[in-house]
């Protein structure tokens, strides 16, 4: 079972309520001195600035609430230093209109943002210093940004942070940069965008950001150090889902975990631009389960464009779709001492299952007998013998990496164990090993849910399966929306059909608890095989899962879902005012895609007609609808899928 708490929705729920204290009204104009918690919240009534030669100190616990779309310009010195227990909040009273973000423009040395929450910033205007950088914009300013949270910020570039033309030191470390986006076609850098600067970007979680290109991080004309970051679940509508080293980038990309990012066309995980006179260094990264989806999909893991000299070593590139490394034109990386699924020419390269295991920091540690596992990962001690050691560990027991460097990402050895999930799940197959014959069959398994929280919990439970071609299918069970009391233990025995049309090979059958389908608290899985060997018995024609129902679950008719990379998916979600709904058809089908409100009333028909097999995308504009929860329901022949949509205005 994985105990990697999926934090992307958890931090949001803690403290956005504005506690009523002594309101302090701040009119437009210069600000300096100290803003203490006793005067919080500070209600900003116009554009404010810290003048050159002046200092503003903001104490822990202060809430800064902009009453309109006003900028916070810093030419002097800003010291906004909260604590882990008492952070500083920057937000807008009207979250749909937002505020103008914090703009460090030729500011003094030693500006600091520490333990700040920066929410709903919006870069707009006709000048680049206004429309770049939704949460924070830096130009020729020495700024340190530590332990901050950037959420729902947006701009034409750098939805969360834009670093622009800065020769001074900028340090962006230990931040959560989540669900930020760019606003127009052709924009780059949903989370972070760097242009003509050399910041340190380290130990951040850059997740669920959205952009036309470079959805997680975009680097241009830079020599940035990008290290020890987790870059995951970012989504681009063109290329470069996770990270792009664009034109002129000579970045050092070392020891990052880049996973589950999505690009429409090229570079699901990481992309490199088209200049031949620069030499990015890419070392000890794990690039896994990223996807480039639509034709001509290229470089699910790594995409290299035109003549580009890149040194890639000690990396694990595995499980990406449709391929691991794609070189366009004459761009050929120097790739060595790496584990590349399917193989790749180069000194020390291997092609083997990395044997990932879950540990205190996440799901991509390496299996090692010294740490108590049964098997030894082929990536252990398999890096370049001449490479420097990486601070951190690939071992679940947190022992540091010694000897020859291991391939792949190294977790921080000081990472505290995440809190236990409020609901455990354990899935156990009955009568293993499971082998399904050619004509199809079924298998039985037990699902055990255990509430570990000390209060009742509202949650979802569901199962998915990963097909032999690495696409995901499901939910196979649920999602069952449950409320269980503290200490409850619920067990169910289920029977899963596997039809004769199922692909032969190995399936991973995975159960989850969390908030379907974006927040995953815990998981458990087992494997089964579908063979090409003929067996006795009737032909099975569906994916029906029956057995003991969960409360509120209906059974009795097969509901096969679209077996595809994304099934039915909307992004962004939550959204305002529009979202893109993606679907993939396995055959030429009559498709109906409709949106319903929570009362079951149809509010929009998006598709009603025949569609070719393959991937499709439909825009849903909800400008005329009120905020709330909606459901997109897809039917395509015998297939059905439902996606929950959250409209936030």
Coordinates of C-alpha atoms in Angstrom, one line a residue:
X1 CA 0.0 0.0 0.0
X2 CA 1.1 3.5 -0.8
X3 CA 1.0 6.0 2.0
X4 CA 2.1 8.9 -0.2
X5 CA -0.5 11.5 0.8
X6 CA -1.6 13.3 -2.3
X7 CA -1.4 16.8 -0.9
X8 CA -2.7 18.7 -3.9
X9 CA -6.1 19.3 -2.5
X10 CA -5.3 19.1 1.2
X11 CA -3.5 22.4 1.9
X12 CA -6.3 24.4 0.4
X13 CA -8.9 23.4 3.0
X14 CA -7.1 24.7 6.1
X15 CA -7.3 28.4 6.6
X16 CA -8.8 30.5 3.9
X17 CA -11.5 32.0 6.1
X18 CA -10.8 35.5 7.0
X19 CA -10.9 35.9 10.8
X20 CA -12.5 39.1 12.0
X21 CA -9.9 41.2 13.8
X22 CA -9.2 44.9 13.5
X23 CA -9.5 45.8 9.8
X24 CA -6.8 48.2 8.6
X25 CA -7.6 50.1 5.4
X26 CA -4.6 50.7 3.1
X27 CA -5.2 53.4 0.5
X28 CA -3.3 53.6 -2.8
X29 CA 0.2 54.9 -2.6
X30 CA 3.5 54.2 -0.8
X31 CA 3.7 51.7 2.2
X32 CA 6.4 51.0 4.7
X33 CA 6.9 50.2 8.4
X34 CA 5.4 47.1 9.9
X35 CA 2.1 45.4 9.4
X36 CA 1.4 43.4 12.6
X37 CA -1.1 40.6 13.1
X38 CA -3.1 42.9 15.5
X39 CA -4.0 45.1 12.6
X40 CA -5.0 42.2 10.3
X41 CA -6.7 41.9 7.9
X42 CA -5.1 44.7 5.8
X43 CA -7.6 45.7 3.1
X44 CA -5.8 47.2 0.1
X45 CA -7.9 49.9 -1.7
X46 CA -5.6 50.8 -4.6
X47 CA -2.2 50.1 -6.1
X48 CA 0.5 50.2 -3.4
X49 CA 4.3 50.3 -3.6
X50 CA 7.3 50.0 -1.3
X51 CA 9.5 53.0 -2.5
X52 CA 13.2 52.6 -3.1
X53 CA 15.1 53.1 0.2
X54 CA 12.0 52.1 2.3
X55 CA 11.2 48.8 4.0
X56 CA 7.9 47.0 4.7
X57 CA 7.8 44.2 7.2
X58 CA 4.8 41.9 7.3
X59 CA 4.5 39.8 10.5
X60 CA 3.2 36.2 10.7
X61 CA -0.5 35.7 10.7
X62 CA -1.3 38.8 8.6
X63 CA -3.9 38.7 5.9
X64 CA -3.5 41.1 3.0
X65 CA -6.8 41.3 1.0
X66 CA -6.9 43.3 -2.2
X67 CA -10.3 45.0 -2.7
X68 CA -9.8 45.2 -6.5
X69 CA -7.3 44.3 -9.2
X70 CA -4.5 46.3 -7.7
X71 CA -0.7 45.6 -8.0
X72 CA 1.8 45.4 -5.1
X73 CA 5.0 47.0 -6.5
X74 CA 8.2 46.6 -4.6
X75 CA 11.1 49.0 -5.4
X76 CA 12.5 49.0 -1.9
X77 CA 12.6 46.1 0.5
X78 CA 9.8 43.7 1.4
X79 CA 10.2 41.2 4.3
X80 CA 7.1 39.0 4.4
X81 CA 8.2 36.3 6.8
X82 CA 5.6 34.0 8.2
X83 CA 6.0 30.7 10.1
X84 CA 4.9 27.1 9.4
X85 CA 2.2 27.5 12.0
X86 CA 1.2 31.1 11.2
X87 CA 1.6 32.0 7.5
X88 CA 0.9 35.3 5.7
X89 CA -2.0 35.4 3.2
X90 CA -2.1 37.5 0.0
X91 CA -5.4 37.2 -1.8
X92 CA -8.3 39.1 -3.5
X93 CA -11.7 39.9 -2.0
X94 CA -13.1 39.1 -5.5
X95 CA -11.4 35.9 -6.6
X96 CA -12.8 36.1 -10.1
X97 CA -11.2 39.5 -10.8
X98 CA -8.1 38.7 -8.7
X99 CA -5.4 41.2 -7.8
X100 CA -2.2 42.4 -9.6
X101 CA 0.3 40.2 -7.8
X102 CA 3.6 41.2 -6.1
X103 CA 6.0 42.9 -8.5
X104 CA 9.6 43.2 -7.6
X105 CA 11.0 45.8 -10.0
X106 CA 14.6 46.9 -9.6
X107 CA 14.1 46.3 -5.9
X108 CA 16.7 46.4 -3.1
X109 CA 18.7 43.3 -2.0
X110 CA 17.4 40.7 0.4
X111 CA 13.7 40.7 -0.3
X112 CA 12.0 37.7 1.3
X113 CA 8.7 35.8 1.0
X114 CA 8.6 33.0 3.5
X115 CA 5.6 30.9 4.5
X116 CA 3.2 33.0 2.5
X117 CA 0.1 31.9 0.7
X118 CA -0.3 33.8 -2.6
X119 CA -3.7 33.2 -4.2
X120 CA -5.7 34.5 -7.1
X121 CA -3.1 36.9 -8.5
X122 CA -3.7 37.9 -12.1
X123 CA -1.3 39.4 -14.6
X124 CA -3.1 41.8 -17.0
X125 CA -2.4 44.9 -19.0
X126 CA -0.5 46.1 -22.1
X127 CA 3.0 46.1 -20.6
X128 CA 5.0 43.0 -20.0
X129 CA 5.8 44.0 -16.4
X130 CA 2.0 43.9 -15.8
X131 CA 0.8 40.9 -17.8
X132 CA 3.6 38.5 -16.8
X133 CA 3.7 36.7 -13.5
X134 CA 0.3 36.1 -11.9
X135 CA 1.5 35.6 -8.3
X136 CA 5.0 37.1 -8.3
X137 CA 7.0 39.0 -11.0
X138 CA 10.7 39.6 -10.5
X139 CA 12.9 42.0 -12.6
X140 CA 16.5 42.8 -11.6
X141 CA 15.7 42.1 -8.0
X142 CA 17.3 39.9 -5.3
X143 CA 14.4 37.8 -4.0
X144 CA 14.2 34.6 -1.9
X145 CA 10.9 32.7 -2.0
X146 CA 10.8 29.9 0.5
X147 CA 8.0 27.6 1.8
X148 CA 5.2 29.5 0.1
X149 CA 2.1 28.3 -1.6
X150 CA 1.0 29.6 -5.0
X151 CA -2.6 28.7 -6.0
X152 CA -5.0 29.8 -8.8
X153 CA -2.7 32.6 -10.1
X154 CA -2.7 33.3 -13.8
X155 CA -0.9 35.5 -16.4
X156 CA 0.3 35.5 -20.0
X157 CA 3.5 33.8 -18.9
X158 CA 4.5 32.4 -15.5
X159 CA 1.1 31.9 -14.0
X160 CA 2.6 31.4 -10.5
X161 CA 6.0 33.1 -10.8
X162 CA 7.8 35.0 -13.7
X163 CA 11.5 35.7 -13.3
X164 CA 12.5 38.3 -15.9
X165 CA 16.0 39.7 -16.9
X166 CA 17.6 39.4 -13.5
X167 CA 21.4 39.2 -13.0
X168 CA 20.9 39.1 -9.2
X169 CA 20.4 36.0 -7.2
X170 CA 16.8 34.6 -7.0
X171 CA 16.1 31.5 -5.0
X172 CA 12.8 29.7 -5.3
X173 CA 12.8 26.8 -2.9
X174 CA 10.5 24.5 -0.8
X175 CA 7.3 25.9 -2.3
X176 CA 4.0 24.4 -3.4
X177 CA 3.1 25.8 -6.8
X178 CA -0.3 24.3 -7.6
X179 CA -3.1 24.9 -10.1
X180 CA -1.8 28.1 -11.7
X181 CA -2.2 28.7 -15.4
X182 CA -1.5 31.0 -18.4
X183 CA -4.3 32.7 -20.1
X184 CA -3.7 32.8 -23.9
X185 CA -2.7 30.6 -26.8
X186 CA 1.1 30.6 -27.1
X187 CA 1.8 31.3 -23.4
X188 CA 4.5 29.5 -21.5
X189 CA 5.1 28.5 -17.9
X190 CA 1.9 27.7 -16.0
X191 CA 3.8 27.3 -12.8
X192 CA 7.2 29.1 -13.3
X193 CA 8.7 31.0 -16.3
X194 CA 12.3 32.1 -16.3
X195 CA 13.6 34.4 -19.0
X196 CA 17.2 35.9 -19.1
X197 CA 17.9 34.9 -15.5
X198 CA 19.7 32.2 -13.5
X199 CA 17.6 31.3 -10.5
X200 CA 17.9 28.4 -8.1
X201 CA 14.7 26.3 -8.3
X202 CA 14.9 23.6 -5.7
X203 CA 12.8 21.3 -3.5
X204 CA 9.5 22.6 -4.9
X205 CA 6.3 20.7 -5.7
X206 CA 5.2 22.0 -9.1
X207 CA 1.8 20.3 -9.7
X208 CA -1.4 20.6 -11.6
X209 CA -0.4 23.7 -13.5
X210 CA -1.8 24.5 -17.0
X211 CA -0.4 26.2 -20.1
X212 CA -0.1 26.2 -23.8
X213 CA 3.5 25.1 -23.5
X214 CA 5.9 24.3 -20.6
X215 CA 3.0 23.8 -18.1
X216 CA 5.1 23.1 -15.1
X217 CA 8.4 25.1 -15.6
X218 CA 9.6 27.0 -18.7
X219 CA 13.3 28.1 -19.0
X220 CA 14.6 30.4 -21.7
X221 CA 18.0 32.1 -22.2
X222 CA 19.1 30.9 -18.7
X223 CA 21.5 28.9 -16.7
X224 CA 19.1 27.9 -14.0
X225 CA 19.8 25.2 -11.4
X226 CA 16.6 23.0 -11.3
X227 CA 17.1 20.4 -8.6
X228 CA 15.2 18.2 -6.2
X229 CA 11.8 19.2 -7.5
X230 CA 8.7 17.1 -7.9
X231 CA 7.1 18.2 -11.2
X232 CA 3.8 16.3 -11.7
X233 CA 0.3 16.3 -13.1
X234 CA 0.9 19.4 -15.2
X235 CA -1.1 19.8 -18.5
X236 CA -0.1 21.6 -21.7
X237 CA -2.4 22.1 -24.7
X238 CA 0.6 22.0 -27.0
X239 CA 3.9 20.7 -25.9
X240 CA 6.1 20.2 -22.8
X241 CA 3.8 19.1 -20.0
X242 CA 6.4 19.0 -17.2
X243 CA 9.5 21.1 -18.0
X244 CA 10.8 22.8 -21.2
X245 CA 14.3 24.0 -21.7
X246 CA 13.3 26.4 -24.5
X247 CA 15.4 28.7 -26.8
X248 CA 18.7 29.6 -25.3
X249 CA 18.4 27.5 -22.1
X250 CA 21.6 26.0 -20.6
X251 CA 20.0 24.8 -17.5
X252 CA 21.3 22.2 -15.0
X253 CA 18.4 19.8 -14.4
X254 CA 19.6 17.5 -11.7
X255 CA 17.7 15.1 -9.4
X256 CA 14.1 15.8 -10.2
X257 CA 11.0 13.6 -10.1
X258 CA 9.0 14.3 -13.3
X259 CA 5.9 12.2 -13.5
X260 CA 2.3 12.1 -14.7
X261 CA 2.6 15.2 -16.8
X262 CA 0.5 15.6 -20.0
X263 CA 1.3 17.3 -23.4
X264 CA -1.0 17.3 -26.4
X265 CA 1.8 16.8 -28.9
X266 CA 5.4 16.7 -27.8
X267 CA 7.4 16.2 -24.7
X268 CA 5.1 14.9 -22.0
X269 CA 7.8 15.0 -19.4
X270 CA 10.6 17.3 -20.6
X271 CA 11.4 19.1 -23.9
X272 CA 14.5 20.8 -25.3
X273 CA 14.5 23.7 -27.8
X274 CA 16.3 24.1 -31.0
X275 CA 19.7 25.8 -30.5
X276 CA 22.9 23.9 -31.2
X277 CA 25.3 26.1 -29.2
X278 CA 24.0 25.4 -25.7
X279 CA 24.6 22.4 -23.5
X280 CA 21.9 21.6 -20.9
X281 CA 23.0 19.1 -18.3
X282 CA 20.3 16.5 -17.3
X283 CA 21.4 14.1 -14.6
X284 CA 19.7 11.8 -12.0
X285 CA 16.1 12.5 -12.9
X286 CA 13.3 10.0 -12.8
X287 CA 10.9 10.7 -15.8
X288 CA 8.0 8.3 -15.6
X289 CA 4.4 7.9 -16.7
X290 CA 4.2 11.1 -18.7
X291 CA 2.2 11.3 -21.9
X292 CA 2.1 13.0 -25.2
X293 CA -1.4 12.2 -26.4
X294 CA -2.5 13.6 -29.8
X295 CA -1.2 12.9 -33.3
X296 CA 1.7 13.4 -34.0
X297 CA 2.4 12.4 -30.4
X298 CA 6.2 12.4 -29.9
X299 CA 8.4 12.1 -26.8
X300 CA 6.2 11.0 -24.0
X301 CA 9.2 11.1 -21.7
X302 CA 11.8 13.4 -23.5
X303 CA 11.5 15.4 -26.7
X304 CA 14.6 16.8 -28.3
X305 CA 14.1 19.3 -31.2
X306 CA 16.5 20.0 -34.0
X307 CA 20.3 20.4 -33.4
X308 CA 20.6 20.4 -29.7
X309 CA 23.5 19.2 -27.6
X310 CA 22.2 17.7 -24.4
X311 CA 24.0 15.5 -21.9
X312 CA 21.6 13.1 -20.2
X313 CA 23.0 10.6 -17.6
X314 CA 22.0 8.6 -14.6
X315 CA 18.3 8.9 -15.5
X316 CA 15.3 6.6 -15.4
X317 CA 13.0 7.1 -18.3
X318 CA 10.2 4.6 -18.1
X319 CA 6.4 4.1 -18.6
X320 CA 6.0 7.2 -20.8
X321 CA 3.5 7.2 -23.7
X322 CA 3.9 6.8 -26.6
X323 CA 7.7 6.6 -26.4
X324 CA 10.6 7.4 -24.0
X325 CA 12.9 9.6 -26.1
X326 CA 12.1 11.2 -29.4
X327 CA 14.6 13.2 -31.5
X328 CA 13.3 15.6 -34.1
X329 CA 15.5 16.6 -36.9
X330 CA 19.2 16.3 -36.2
X331 CA 18.8 16.6 -32.4
X332 CA 20.5 13.6 -30.8
X333 CA 21.3 13.7 -27.0
X334 CA 24.4 12.2 -25.5
X335 CA 22.6 9.7 -23.3
X336 CA 24.6 7.4 -21.0
X337 CA 24.2 5.3 -17.8
X338 CA 20.5 5.5 -17.9
X339 CA 17.6 3.1 -17.8
X340 CA 15.5 3.7 -20.9
X341 CA 12.5 1.5 -21.4
X342 CA 12.9 -0.2 -24.8
X343 CA 16.6 0.5 -24.9
X344 CA 18.7 3.4 -26.2
X345 CA 22.3 3.4 -27.6
X346 CA 24.9 4.8 -25.3
X347 CA 27.6 3.8 -22.7
X348 CA 26.1 2.2 -19.6
X349 CA 22.5 2.3 -20.7
X350 CA 20.2 -0.5 -19.7
X351 CA 16.6 -1.6 -20.4
X352 CA 15.0 -3.2 -17.3
X353 CA 12.1 -2.8 -14.9
X354 CA 13.4 -0.2 -12.3
X355 CA 11.5 -2.1 -9.5
X356 CA 10.1 1.0 -7.8
X357 CA 8.7 0.6 -4.3
X358 CA 6.9 3.0 -2.0
X359 CA 8.6 4.7 0.9
X360 CA 8.2 7.6 3.4
X361 CA 8.6 10.3 0.7
X362 CA 6.7 8.8 -2.3
X363 CA 6.3 5.9 -4.7
X364 CA 9.6 5.9 -6.7
X365 CA 12.3 4.5 -4.3
X366 CA 14.3 1.6 -5.7
X367 CA 13.8 -1.9 -4.4
X368 CA 17.0 -2.9 -2.5
X369 CA 17.7 -6.0 -0.4
X370 CA 19.7 -3.9 2.0
X371 CA 16.5 -1.9 2.8
X372 CA 14.5 -5.1 3.3
X373 CA 13.0 -5.7 -0.1
X374 CA 13.2 -9.1 -1.8
X375 CA 14.5 -7.9 -5.1
X376 CA 17.4 -5.6 -6.1
X377 CA 16.7 -2.9 -8.6
X378 CA 19.0 -2.9 -11.6
X379 CA 19.4 0.9 -11.2
X380 CA 21.3 0.5 -7.9
X381 CA 25.0 1.4 -8.3
X382 CA 24.4 1.6 -12.1
X383 CA 25.1 5.3 -12.7
X384 CA 28.2 6.8 -14.2
X385 CA 31.1 5.9 -11.9
X386 CA 32.6 9.3 -12.6
X387 CA 29.5 11.2 -11.6
X388 CA 29.3 13.0 -8.2
X389 CA 27.1 11.5 -5.5
X390 CA 23.6 13.0 -5.1
X391 CA 22.5 14.1 -1.7
X392 CA 19.6 12.0 -0.7
X393 CA 18.5 8.4 -1.0
X394 CA 16.8 5.8 -3.2
X395 CA 16.3 3.5 -0.2
X396 CA 13.1 3.2 1.7
X397 CA 15.0 3.0 5.0
X398 CA 16.4 6.5 4.3
X399 CA 20.0 5.3 4.3
X400 CA 22.1 7.7 2.0
X401 CA 23.3 6.6 -1.4
X402 CA 27.0 5.4 -1.2
X403 CA 29.5 4.0 -3.6
X404 CA 28.6 4.5 -7.3
X405 CA 25.6 6.8 -7.7
X406 CA 22.3 5.1 -8.3
X407 CA 20.2 6.0 -11.4
X408 CA 17.2 8.2 -10.9
X409 CA 15.8 10.6 -8.4
X410 CA 17.0 10.6 -4.8
X411 CA 14.6 11.5 -2.1
X412 CA 15.5 13.9 0.7
X413 CA 16.8 11.8 3.7
X414 CA 15.2 14.3 6.1
X415 CA 11.7 14.1 4.7
X416 CA 9.3 13.4 7.6
X417 CA 6.9 10.5 7.1
X418 CA 3.6 11.7 5.7
X419 CA 0.6 11.5 8.0
X420 CA -1.3 8.2 7.6
X421 CA -4.3 8.3 5.2
X422 CA -7.6 8.7 7.0
X423 CA -8.9 5.6 5.3
X424 CA -6.6 2.6 4.4
X425 CA -7.4 0.2 1.5
X426 CA -6.1 -3.3 1.2
X427 CA -7.0 -5.4 -1.9
X428 CA -6.2 -9.2 -1.8
X429 CA -6.9 -11.6 -4.7
X430 CA -8.5 -14.9 -3.9
X431 CA -6.8 -18.0 -5.2
X432 CA -3.7 -16.3 -6.8
X433 CA -2.0 -16.3 -9.2
X434 CA -4.8 -15.1 -11.5
X435 CA -4.6 -16.3 -15.1
X436 CA -7.4 -15.5 -17.5
X437 CA -7.7 -17.7 -20.6
X438 CA -8.3 -16.6 -24.2
X439 CA -12.1 -16.7 -24.1
X440 CA -12.2 -14.5 -20.9
X441 CA -13.1 -15.3 -17.4
X442 CA -13.3 -13.7 -13.9
X443 CA -11.4 -13.4 -10.7
X444 CA -12.5 -12.7 -7.1
X445 CA -10.8 -10.4 -4.6
X446 CA -11.3 -8.9 -1.2
X447 CA -11.5 -5.1 -0.5
X448 CA -10.9 -4.0 3.0
X449 CA -11.4 -0.3 4.0
X450 CA -10.2 0.8 7.5
X451 CA -10.9 4.3 8.9
X452 CA -7.8 5.4 10.8
X453 CA -9.0 8.9 11.5
X454 CA -10.5 9.7 15.0
X455 CA -13.6 11.3 13.4
X456 CA -16.1 10.2 10.7
X457 CA -14.7 10.5 7.1
X458 CA -16.5 11.4 3.8
X459 CA -14.5 9.9 1.0
X460 CA -14.5 7.9 -2.3
X461 CA -13.3 4.4 -3.0
X462 CA -12.7 3.1 -6.5
X463 CA -10.5 0.8 -8.6
X464 CA -8.7 1.3 -11.9
X465 CA -6.5 -1.0 -13.9
X466 CA -3.4 -0.4 -16.0
X467 CA -3.6 -2.3 -19.3
X468 CA -0.7 -4.2 -20.9
X469 CA -0.3 -1.3 -23.3
X470 CA 0.2 1.0 -20.3
X471 CA -3.1 2.9 -20.7
X472 CA -5.5 3.2 -17.8
X473 CA -9.1 1.9 -17.7
X474 CA -11.8 2.5 -15.2
X475 CA -13.2 3.0 -12.7
X476 CA -13.8 -0.7 -12.6
X477 CA -15.5 -0.4 -9.2
X478 CA -17.2 2.8 -8.1
X479 CA -16.4 5.5 -7.4
X480 CA -18.4 4.6 -4.2
X481 CA -19.0 7.8 -2.2
X482 CA -19.0 6.8 1.4
X483 CA -19.2 8.2 4.9
X484 CA -17.8 5.9 7.6
X485 CA -17.4 6.5 11.4
X486 CA -14.1 6.5 13.2
X487 CA -12.5 3.1 13.5
X488 CA -14.9 1.5 11.0
X489 CA -13.8 -1.6 9.0
X490 CA -15.7 -2.5 5.9
X491 CA -14.9 -5.6 3.8
X492 CA -16.3 -6.6 0.5
X493 CA -15.7 -9.6 -1.8
X494 CA -15.9 -8.7 -5.5
X495 CA -15.9 -10.6 -8.8
X496 CA -14.4 -8.9 -11.8
X497 CA -15.1 -10.1 -15.3
X498 CA -12.4 -10.0 -18.0
X499 CA -13.8 -10.3 -21.6
X500 CA -12.4 -12.3 -24.4
X501 CA -11.5 -9.0 -26.2
X502 CA -9.1 -8.0 -23.4
X503 CA -5.5 -7.5 -24.5
X504 CA -3.1 -10.3 -23.6
X505 CA -0.5 -9.5 -21.0
X506 CA -0.1 -8.3 -17.4
X507 CA -2.7 -6.0 -15.8
X508 CA -2.3 -4.0 -12.6
X509 CA -5.6 -3.8 -10.7
X510 CA -5.4 -0.9 -8.3
X511 CA -7.7 0.3 -5.5
X512 CA -7.8 3.8 -4.1
X513 CA -9.3 5.8 -1.3
X514 CA -9.5 9.6 -1.5
X515 CA -11.6 12.2 -3.2
X516 CA -12.3 10.9 -6.7
X517 CA -10.3 11.3 -8.8
X518 CA -7.8 14.0 -8.1
X519 CA -6.9 13.3 -4.4
X520 CA -5.5 9.8 -3.6
X521 CA -4.9 9.0 0.1
X522 CA -4.0 5.3 -0.1
X523 CA -3.7 2.6 -2.7
X524 CA -3.3 -1.2 -3.0
X525 CA -2.9 -3.4 -6.0
X526 CA -2.3 -6.9 -7.4
X527 CA -1.6 -8.2 -10.9
X528 CA -3.3 -10.7 -13.2
X529 CA -2.5 -12.2 -16.5
X530 CA -4.6 -12.5 -19.7
X531 CA -3.2 -15.3 -21.9
X532 CA -3.6 -16.4 -25.5
X533 CA -4.1 -20.0 -24.3
X534 CA -7.5 -21.5 -25.0
X535 CA -9.4 -22.7 -21.9
X536 CA -12.7 -24.3 -21.1
X537 CA -15.9 -22.4 -20.4
X538 CA -18.2 -19.8 -22.0
X539 CA -17.0 -16.7 -23.7
X540 CA -17.1 -13.6 -21.4
X541 CA -18.1 -10.4 -23.2
X542 CA -18.0 -7.6 -20.6
X543 CA -16.0 -5.9 -17.8
X544 CA -18.8 -6.3 -15.3
X545 CA -17.7 -6.2 -11.6
X546 CA -20.3 -7.7 -9.2
X547 CA -20.3 -9.1 -5.6
X548 CA -20.9 -7.4 -2.3
X549 CA -22.0 -3.8 -3.0
X550 CA -20.7 -0.8 -1.2
X551 CA -23.4 1.5 0.3
X552 CA -25.1 3.4 -2.4
X553 CA -23.5 1.5 -5.3
X554 CA -25.8 0.1 -8.0
X555 CA -25.1 -3.2 -9.7
X556 CA -26.7 -5.4 -12.3
X557 CA -25.6 -4.1 -15.7
X558 CA -22.2 -3.9 -17.2
X559 CA -20.8 -0.4 -17.5
X560 CA -17.6 -0.7 -19.4
X561 CA -15.6 2.6 -19.5
X562 CA -13.5 3.9 -22.3
X563 CA -10.1 2.1 -22.2
X564 CA -7.8 5.1 -22.9
X565 CA -5.0 7.2 -21.5
X566 CA -7.4 9.7 -19.9
X567 CA -10.9 8.1 -20.4
X568 CA -13.2 11.2 -20.0
X569 CA -11.2 14.1 -18.6
X570 CA -11.7 17.8 -18.1
X571 CA -8.9 20.3 -17.6
X572 CA -8.7 22.7 -15.9
X573 CA -11.0 21.4 -13.2
X574 CA -12.0 23.4 -11.1
X575 CA -12.4 26.0 -13.9
X576 CA -13.6 29.5 -14.7
X577 CA -15.3 30.0 -17.0
X578 CA -14.3 27.4 -19.6
X579 CA -12.7 24.0 -19.6
X580 CA -11.6 21.5 -22.2
X581 CA -13.1 18.0 -22.1
X582 CA -11.0 15.3 -23.7
X583 CA -12.2 11.8 -24.7
X584 CA -10.8 8.9 -26.7
X585 CA -12.8 6.5 -28.8
X586 CA -11.6 3.0 -29.6
X587 CA -13.9 2.7 -32.6
X588 CA -16.1 4.8 -34.9
X589 CA -19.1 5.5 -32.6
X590 CA -22.2 7.5 -32.1
X591 CA -21.3 9.9 -29.3
X592 CA -23.4 11.9 -26.9
X593 CA -21.7 14.2 -24.5
X594 CA -24.0 16.2 -22.2
X595 CA -23.5 18.3 -19.1
X596 CA -26.0 18.0 -16.2
X597 CA -26.4 20.0 -12.9
X598 CA -26.8 18.3 -9.5
X599 CA -30.5 18.1 -9.9
X600 CA -30.1 16.0 -13.1
X601 CA -31.2 18.8 -15.5
X602 CA -29.3 18.9 -18.8
X603 CA -27.6 22.2 -19.1
X604 CA -25.6 21.7 -22.4
X605 CA -25.2 19.2 -25.2
X606 CA -21.6 19.3 -26.4
X607 CA -21.6 16.4 -28.8
X608 CA -24.4 14.5 -30.5
X609 CA -23.3 12.6 -33.6
X610 CA -20.9 10.1 -35.1
X611 CA -17.2 10.5 -34.4
X612 CA -14.1 8.7 -35.7
X613 CA -11.9 6.5 -33.5
X614 CA -9.1 8.4 -31.7
X615 CA -8.8 11.4 -29.4
X616 CA -11.2 14.4 -29.4
X617 CA -11.4 17.6 -27.4
X618 CA -14.5 19.7 -26.8
X619 CA -14.7 23.1 -25.1
X620 CA -17.3 23.7 -22.4
X621 CA -18.0 27.4 -21.8
X622 CA -19.9 27.9 -18.6
X623 CA -20.0 31.7 -18.6
X624 CA -23.8 31.8 -18.4
X625 CA -24.0 29.2 -15.6
X626 CA -23.7 29.8 -11.8
X627 CA -20.8 28.4 -9.7
X628 CA -21.4 24.8 -8.6
X629 CA -20.9 21.2 -9.4
X630 CA -21.8 19.7 -12.8
X631 CA -21.5 16.3 -14.4
X632 CA -20.3 15.6 -18.0
X633 CA -21.8 12.3 -19.2
X634 CA -20.4 10.5 -22.2
X635 CA -22.1 7.6 -24.1
X636 CA -20.4 6.0 -27.1
X637 CA -22.1 2.9 -28.2
X638 CA -22.0 0.6 -25.2
X639 CA -19.4 2.7 -23.3
X640 CA -20.3 5.2 -20.6
X641 CA -18.2 7.6 -18.6
X642 CA -19.0 10.5 -16.1
X643 CA -16.7 13.3 -15.1
X644 CA -17.5 15.7 -12.2
X645 CA -16.9 19.4 -13.1
X646 CA -16.4 22.2 -10.6
X647 CA -17.2 25.7 -11.7
X648 CA -15.7 28.4 -9.5
X649 CA -16.4 32.0 -10.3

